[in-house]
Amino acid sequence: MPEKVEDKINKTITIALSGNPNAGKTTLFNAITGARQHIANYPGVTVEKKTGRTSHAGYEITVVDLPGTYSLTAYSLEEVVARNFLIDERPDLVVDIVDASNLDRNLYLALQFKELGIPLIIALNMIDMAEKRGISIDYDALSSLLGVPVVPIVARESEGINELMDRVVEVALQGRRWQPELISYGMDIDQGIDRIEGIISKAYNRYEKYSSRWLALKSIEGDPEINQLFLENGKAKQGIDAIRDQVSAHIHKTLEDAPEGIIAEHRYGYIAGIIKKTVKRRLESRIDLSDRADTILTNRVLGPIIMLAILYGIYAFTFNLSRAPIGWLEAGFSLIGDLFKFILPEGNLQSLVVSGIIDGVGGILSFVPLIMFMFLAIAILEDSGYMARIAYMLDRVLRWFGLHGNSVMALIVSGGISGGCAVPGVLATRTLRDPKERVATLLVVPFMNCGAKLPVFALLIAAFFTEGQAKMMFLFTLISWFFALFAAKLIRSTVLRGPKTPFVMELPPYRAPTLKGMAIHTWERTWQYIRKAGTVILGVSIILWAAMTFPGLNRDRAAEYDRQEEVMTSDFLSSADVSGFLSNSDDLKALDGLIASYRRSGSSDHDAVMSSREKLLSPVAKAVADIKKEGPAEKDGSDAYLSCAYEYIGYKDRLTLLGRDKNADMLMGTVAGRIGSLMEAVTRYIGFDYRTNIALFGGLAAKEVIVSTLGTAYSLGEEGLEAESTLPERLRRDPGWNPLVAFTLIIFTMLYVPCLVTLISIARESSWLWAGFSVCFNLITAFIISFIVYQTGSALGIGV
Amino acid sequence: MKQIISLRQMANDQSGIIRKIKPGGEMARRIREMGIVPGAQIMIIGRAPLKDPVAVKLKDFTLTLRNNEADYILVEIDA
């Protein structure tokens, strides 16, 4: 086609892509724009508006991907979004993608576009599948009977896309006005439409963007959004309402149905008439493979067993496969941390970079492999069509708790088999269509036992429930399911009360997921997660770090610790066994360096070029290194260097202890520490002291932090000293602790505030309001349950 | 002998012709939008482990719906 620039006055075209879920809309969108977008074999995954661009025959074409809908009423969010976009944004035309194997239902939507009047092109998709199934369609006849261009395509293979875009440009260039084309809905309704249209065109001539005939049809259909429009002219509205009621009463009396039912039946009847003239079917002899698969996969006995096996398989697959890469990432981040410890001088800046930023963000990014495998598994389940079967099999159980069959995946991913993660769990709720069911699922997902809670449970179980550890773990898994489900029931019967939404859902035929589709799908979601870690989490990590660092020790206390350290050093240097070897702090530094190199390599790095001081110290250093490596040596009183080595070790141990006391003291002086002390007023009713409170405060960032903070608060690092006990032992001996407190803390940890990343995910998937609600609801639930557990236990004397 | 019963009462693998969708707001609307309309052939192909929801096959597609939704659908069967 020779290009004539002057023809193209309007060089940009906007088209809206619409169609039933599962008709291949997303695939077509990708084929047209080349954009990457989530593709799933599941009804209703596309909820947000997506835009892509392409150019064809010299025209810039913007493609807006509307949500998949079955209809254009105003009863679901998707439908409202789609309809309002068309009416308000006025794209040049709609490309309605229609599944060629499922014309009756797909054309139901097409007919409603014709009623609305927007220029329309039908992209008849999957004609190859239709032919295989013995369906042959006369495209030209279909086009002329519908009065709409029909372009056969195979979106998966990018077949027919060029022809489709040719038609798009052609229709857009005609630039025709919207022409609402209503069919006949039976005499009673048609008359009603005529009368209402008369009132509307007289009383509401301001509504330029709506056609009054379409408004009249929608009014009779009982469309709440449209009937709302009439409110501004009370008198006219009375007239309209009167006509509608009259038609409705008449239809109820004569046909025992509502007007909208009759309207729908006439639409389907009209479509059936067209199909009769344009579609030929050979008798279907082949038994549908997908149906055969379902006789086993959704079998009443085998189905659940296979489902459990698949879910467990996914769980094992994601966690086992991601374990190694997570380890590498963690090692990598701790290496980066060490690097910064080396580069930056000790002090607040180093602490900020290492403990605040690298530990905070690194902790989150280390989970990327897990998240990625989890998303891959979900992508396979969705794209293959199996997810819909899971929902089908479990709907009855979950419905009782006010949830939906689709909620199960989110619950399992979050730790339904303990060790998941609530973040992918929160994202998995996207498969839920009803906003109330979706938010309810979002809110209970953090109750599950995610991988980060496990170290906390493990610590407390090791300390207080040494017998039957596995049984305790299993018990806590059951408890978390119990709370999640009953919390859902509570939420759904209070703040999110609402009718159970219809479950009518398609079971799409099983399809083999394509590698490309899954790769796009997995990467998109993983990238979202990474981006989050880089932004919001970075900020909040810094805030939490500051809360646990400042203001810290006051000057007097700090000076006191410095003084004690000095006394220890001078005591050490002046003791009889030592003074022969070391006399000042330079000697001490030299000894530290020698010991480090002996411990690293087994020998001093530079035996040949030792200074005289180093020659004197090296037997001591070697002895210290040997003792650290092999345990206490045979003590021989005559070896002065050995005595000095023991003195040195004792001195270093005392220093470490002092340092830990100082750290613990510092933590108590921070904002977090003060909050922890203040909270004691409340938490003593559930047996927690300020140290536990600080640990729980740290757990806001990530639940694992509870363990490390408890360690600091009880002035114990990861490496227990020979003279000291391990953290479990220390807790066991502490008078403030007993099995009841430990059990209560486990329950509290299970239920209290979702961790930061989860909270941010909840906010992204719903709103900050719901994220805030989640914090309050979980905190209150956790407190009430812990209170009951602790007080009952105390009263009955269990575990005290 | 022809007989009209609700979809819930149908046995597995039984098929029939849809005769009526009881009027009932959103439920009826969703059912119709998904392609369940009078005159269509419908067959029960399975029930979930707890006998609810039910999976039905229409000419070109498979749907699942809950029993309380199936109550809205009246089907003509051969008795």
PDB file of C-alpha atoms in Angstrom, chain A residues 169-316:
ATOM      1  CA  VAL A 169      -6.833   0.763  10.902  1.00  0.00           C
ATOM      2  CA  GLU A 170      -9.656   0.588   8.344  1.00  0.00           C
ATOM      3  CA  VAL A 171     -12.433   0.772  10.918  1.00  0.00           C
ATOM      4  CA  ALA A 172     -10.674   3.469  12.935  1.00  0.00           C
ATOM      5  CA  LEU A 173     -10.274   5.613   9.814  1.00  0.00           C
ATOM      6  CA  GLN A 174     -14.011   5.496   9.148  1.00  0.00           C
ATOM      7  CA  GLY A 175     -14.284   7.341  12.429  1.00  0.00           C
ATOM      8  CA  ARG A 176     -17.958   6.538  12.671  1.00  0.00           C
ATOM      9  CA  ARG A 177     -20.062   7.691  15.563  1.00  0.00           C
ATOM     10  CA  TRP A 178     -21.358   5.259  18.143  1.00  0.00           C
ATOM     11  CA  GLN A 179     -24.512   3.553  16.828  1.00  0.00           C
ATOM     12  CA  PRO A 180     -26.363   1.583  19.474  1.00  0.00           C
ATOM     13  CA  GLU A 181     -27.991  -1.434  17.842  1.00  0.00           C
ATOM     14  CA  LEU A 182     -30.585  -3.059  19.992  1.00  0.00           C
ATOM     15  CA  ILE A 183     -32.229  -6.329  19.056  1.00  0.00           C
ATOM     16  CA  SER A 184     -35.820  -7.131  19.907  1.00  0.00           C
ATOM     17  CA  TYR A 185     -36.343  -8.307  23.485  1.00  0.00           C
ATOM     18  CA  GLY A 186     -39.991  -9.128  23.098  1.00  0.00           C
ATOM     19  CA  MET A 187     -42.927  -6.787  22.732  1.00  0.00           C
ATOM     20  CA  ASP A 188     -43.361  -5.809  26.381  1.00  0.00           C
ATOM     21  CA  ILE A 189     -39.756  -4.896  26.907  1.00  0.00           C
ATOM     22  CA  ASP A 190     -39.362  -3.185  23.538  1.00  0.00           C
ATOM     23  CA  GLN A 191     -42.315  -0.935  24.329  1.00  0.00           C
ATOM     24  CA  GLY A 192     -40.886  -0.188  27.751  1.00  0.00           C
ATOM     25  CA  ILE A 193     -37.580   0.794  26.162  1.00  0.00           C
ATOM     26  CA  ASP A 194     -39.346   3.097  23.706  1.00  0.00           C
ATOM     27  CA  ARG A 195     -41.229   4.884  26.469  1.00  0.00           C
ATOM     28  CA  ILE A 196     -38.234   5.281  28.750  1.00  0.00           C
ATOM     29  CA  GLU A 197     -36.105   6.465  25.854  1.00  0.00           C
ATOM     30  CA  GLY A 198     -38.728   9.145  25.203  1.00  0.00           C
ATOM     31  CA  ILE A 199     -38.454  10.458  28.750  1.00  0.00           C
ATOM     32  CA  ILE A 200     -34.659  10.341  28.763  1.00  0.00           C
ATOM     33  CA  SER A 201     -34.179  12.208  25.493  1.00  0.00           C
ATOM     34  CA  LYS A 202     -36.475  14.972  26.749  1.00  0.00           C
ATOM     35  CA  ALA A 203     -35.308  15.241  30.341  1.00  0.00           C
ATOM     36  CA  TYR A 204     -31.639  14.421  30.171  1.00  0.00           C
ATOM     37  CA  ASN A 205     -30.246  15.835  26.952  1.00  0.00           C
ATOM     38  CA  ARG A 206     -26.983  16.586  28.760  1.00  0.00           C
ATOM     39  CA  TYR A 207     -25.886  12.964  28.664  1.00  0.00           C
ATOM     40  CA  GLU A 208     -23.948  13.179  25.469  1.00  0.00           C
ATOM     41  CA  LYS A 209     -21.723  10.270  26.178  1.00  0.00           C
ATOM     42  CA  TYR A 210     -24.619   7.868  26.642  1.00  0.00           C
ATOM     43  CA  SER A 211     -27.172   6.988  24.018  1.00  0.00           C
ATOM     44  CA  SER A 212     -30.646   7.320  25.473  1.00  0.00           C
ATOM     45  CA  ARG A 213     -31.772   4.055  23.919  1.00  0.00           C
ATOM     46  CA  TRP A 214     -28.934   2.184  25.602  1.00  0.00           C
ATOM     47  CA  LEU A 215     -29.726   3.926  28.886  1.00  0.00           C
ATOM     48  CA  ALA A 216     -33.334   2.820  28.524  1.00  0.00           C
ATOM     49  CA  LEU A 217     -32.300  -0.805  27.961  1.00  0.00           C
ATOM     50  CA  LYS A 218     -29.974  -0.755  30.971  1.00  0.00           C
ATOM     51  CA  SER A 219     -32.648   0.840  33.088  1.00  0.00           C
ATOM     52  CA  ILE A 220     -35.073  -1.977  32.332  1.00  0.00           C
ATOM     53  CA  GLU A 221     -32.326  -4.504  33.006  1.00  0.00           C
ATOM     54  CA  GLY A 222     -32.179  -2.998  36.486  1.00  0.00           C
ATOM     55  CA  ASP A 223     -28.624  -1.693  36.181  1.00  0.00           C
ATOM     56  CA  PRO A 224     -27.975   0.124  39.501  1.00  0.00           C
ATOM     57  CA  GLU A 225     -25.286   2.417  38.149  1.00  0.00           C
ATOM     58  CA  ILE A 226     -27.443   3.672  35.296  1.00  0.00           C
ATOM     59  CA  ASN A 227     -30.557   4.087  37.416  1.00  0.00           C
ATOM     60  CA  GLN A 228     -28.435   6.180  39.735  1.00  0.00           C
ATOM     61  CA  LEU A 229     -27.806   8.631  36.890  1.00  0.00           C
ATOM     62  CA  PHE A 230     -31.477   9.522  36.675  1.00  0.00           C
ATOM     63  CA  LEU A 231     -31.520  10.844  40.233  1.00  0.00           C
ATOM     64  CA  GLU A 232     -30.696  14.373  39.159  1.00  0.00           C
ATOM     65  CA  ASN A 233     -34.129  14.874  37.660  1.00  0.00           C
ATOM     66  CA  GLY A 234     -36.573  13.608  40.272  1.00  0.00           C
ATOM     67  CA  LYS A 235     -39.685  13.946  38.199  1.00  0.00           C
ATOM     68  CA  ALA A 236     -38.272  12.171  35.167  1.00  0.00           C
ATOM     69  CA  LYS A 237     -36.913   9.440  37.416  1.00  0.00           C
ATOM     70  CA  GLN A 238     -40.386   8.866  38.841  1.00  0.00           C
ATOM     71  CA  GLY A 239     -41.685   8.405  35.331  1.00  0.00           C
ATOM     72  CA  ILE A 240     -38.896   5.982  34.435  1.00  0.00           C
ATOM     73  CA  ASP A 241     -39.314   3.998  37.632  1.00  0.00           C
ATOM     74  CA  ALA A 242     -43.033   3.735  37.041  1.00  0.00           C
ATOM     75  CA  ILE A 243     -42.571   2.323  33.553  1.00  0.00           C
ATOM     76  CA  ARG A 244     -39.904  -0.093  34.743  1.00  0.00           C
ATOM     77  CA  ASP A 245     -42.029  -1.364  37.593  1.00  0.00           C
ATOM     78  CA  GLN A 246     -44.954  -1.798  35.247  1.00  0.00           C
ATOM     79  CA  VAL A 247     -42.913  -3.816  32.731  1.00  0.00           C
ATOM     80  CA  SER A 248     -41.367  -5.836  35.516  1.00  0.00           C
ATOM     81  CA  ALA A 249     -44.709  -6.670  37.112  1.00  0.00           C
ATOM     82  CA  HIS A 250     -46.137  -7.688  33.788  1.00  0.00           C
ATOM     83  CA  ILE A 251     -43.186  -9.955  32.966  1.00  0.00           C
ATOM     84  CA  HIS A 252     -43.347 -11.528  36.425  1.00  0.00           C
ATOM     85  CA  LYS A 253     -47.026 -12.257  35.964  1.00  0.00           C
ATOM     86  CA  THR A 254     -46.948 -13.587  32.432  1.00  0.00           C
ATOM     87  CA  LEU A 255     -43.523 -15.218  32.177  1.00  0.00           C
ATOM     88  CA  GLU A 256     -42.603 -15.818  35.839  1.00  0.00           C
ATOM     89  CA  ASP A 257     -39.260 -14.180  35.271  1.00  0.00           C
ATOM     90  CA  ALA A 258     -37.483 -10.851  35.719  1.00  0.00           C
ATOM     91  CA  PRO A 259     -37.019  -8.499  32.750  1.00  0.00           C
ATOM     92  CA  GLU A 260     -33.283  -9.059  32.754  1.00  0.00           C
ATOM     93  CA  GLY A 261     -33.823 -12.790  32.420  1.00  0.00           C
ATOM     94  CA  ILE A 262     -36.028 -12.264  29.388  1.00  0.00           C
ATOM     95  CA  ILE A 263     -33.528  -9.834  27.882  1.00  0.00           C
ATOM     96  CA  ALA A 264     -30.724 -12.379  28.311  1.00  0.00           C
ATOM     97  CA  GLU A 265     -32.827 -15.094  26.749  1.00  0.00           C
ATOM     98  CA  HIS A 266     -33.543 -12.939  23.716  1.00  0.00           C
ATOM     99  CA  ARG A 267     -29.860 -12.205  23.304  1.00  0.00           C
ATOM    100  CA  TYR A 268     -28.997 -15.885  23.428  1.00  0.00           C
ATOM    101  CA  GLY A 269     -31.877 -16.620  21.077  1.00  0.00           C
ATOM    102  CA  TYR A 270     -30.616 -14.047  18.588  1.00  0.00           C
ATOM    103  CA  ILE A 271     -27.111 -15.538  18.778  1.00  0.00           C
ATOM    104  CA  ALA A 272     -28.450 -19.066  18.383  1.00  0.00           C
ATOM    105  CA  GLY A 273     -30.217 -17.946  15.195  1.00  0.00           C
ATOM    106  CA  ILE A 274     -26.994 -16.583  13.739  1.00  0.00           C
ATOM    107  CA  ILE A 275     -24.998 -19.644  14.717  1.00  0.00           C
ATOM    108  CA  LYS A 276     -27.537 -21.926  13.119  1.00  0.00           C
ATOM    109  CA  LYS A 277     -26.916 -20.206   9.788  1.00  0.00           C
ATOM    110  CA  THR A 278     -23.137 -19.921   9.987  1.00  0.00           C
ATOM    111  CA  VAL A 279     -21.734 -22.856  11.955  1.00  0.00           C
ATOM    112  CA  LYS A 280     -21.632 -26.503  10.976  1.00  0.00           C
ATOM    113  CA  ARG A 281     -20.648 -29.218  13.419  1.00  0.00           C
ATOM    114  CA  ARG A 282     -19.565 -32.705  12.684  1.00  0.00           C
ATOM    115  CA  LEU A 283     -20.773 -35.110  15.322  1.00  0.00           C
ATOM    116  CA  GLU A 284     -18.211 -35.208  18.038  1.00  0.00           C
ATOM    117  CA  SER A 285     -16.952 -38.770  18.252  1.00  0.00           C
ATOM    118  CA  ARG A 286     -13.664 -38.175  20.003  1.00  0.00           C
ATOM    119  CA  ILE A 287     -13.848 -38.234  23.771  1.00  0.00           C
ATOM    120  CA  ASP A 288     -12.411 -35.083  25.215  1.00  0.00           C
ATOM    121  CA  LEU A 289      -8.976 -35.777  26.684  1.00  0.00           C
ATOM    122  CA  SER A 290      -9.416 -33.063  29.245  1.00  0.00           C
ATOM    123  CA  ASP A 291     -12.645 -34.647  30.485  1.00  0.00           C
ATOM    124  CA  ARG A 292     -10.961 -38.040  30.687  1.00  0.00           C
ATOM    125  CA  ALA A 293      -8.187 -36.543  32.811  1.00  0.00           C
ATOM    126  CA  ASP A 294     -10.780 -35.040  35.103  1.00  0.00           C
ATOM    127  CA  THR A 295     -12.412 -38.394  35.801  1.00  0.00           C
ATOM    128  CA  ILE A 296      -9.188 -39.268  37.622  1.00  0.00           C
ATOM    129  CA  LEU A 297      -7.834 -35.900  38.780  1.00  0.00           C
ATOM    130  CA  THR A 298     -11.090 -34.786  40.362  1.00  0.00           C
ATOM    131  CA  ASN A 299     -12.278 -38.236  41.327  1.00  0.00           C
ATOM    132  CA  ARG A 300     -13.909 -38.213  44.750  1.00  0.00           C
ATOM    133  CA  VAL A 301     -11.337 -40.547  46.270  1.00  0.00           C
ATOM    134  CA  LEU A 302      -8.275 -40.239  44.050  1.00  0.00           C
ATOM    135  CA  GLY A 303      -8.651 -36.506  43.454  1.00  0.00           C
ATOM    136  CA  PRO A 304      -7.847 -35.313  46.969  1.00  0.00           C
ATOM    137  CA  ILE A 305      -4.996 -37.819  47.296  1.00  0.00           C
ATOM    138  CA  ILE A 306      -3.432 -36.647  44.033  1.00  0.00           C
ATOM    139  CA  MET A 307      -3.991 -33.046  45.053  1.00  0.00           C
ATOM    140  CA  LEU A 308      -2.219 -33.544  48.390  1.00  0.00           C
ATOM    141  CA  ALA A 309       0.644 -35.260  46.597  1.00  0.00           C
ATOM    142  CA  ILE A 310       0.923 -32.392  44.096  1.00  0.00           C
ATOM    143  CA  LEU A 311       0.767 -29.724  46.792  1.00  0.00           C
ATOM    144  CA  TYR A 312       3.336 -31.533  48.870  1.00  0.00           C
ATOM    145  CA  GLY A 313       5.469 -32.004  45.765  1.00  0.00           C
ATOM    146  CA  ILE A 314       5.388 -28.281  45.070  1.00  0.00           C
ATOM    147  CA  TYR A 315       6.319 -27.588  48.643  1.00  0.00           C
ATOM    148  CA  ALA A 316       9.250 -29.990  48.566  1.00  0.00           C
TER     149      ALA A 316
END
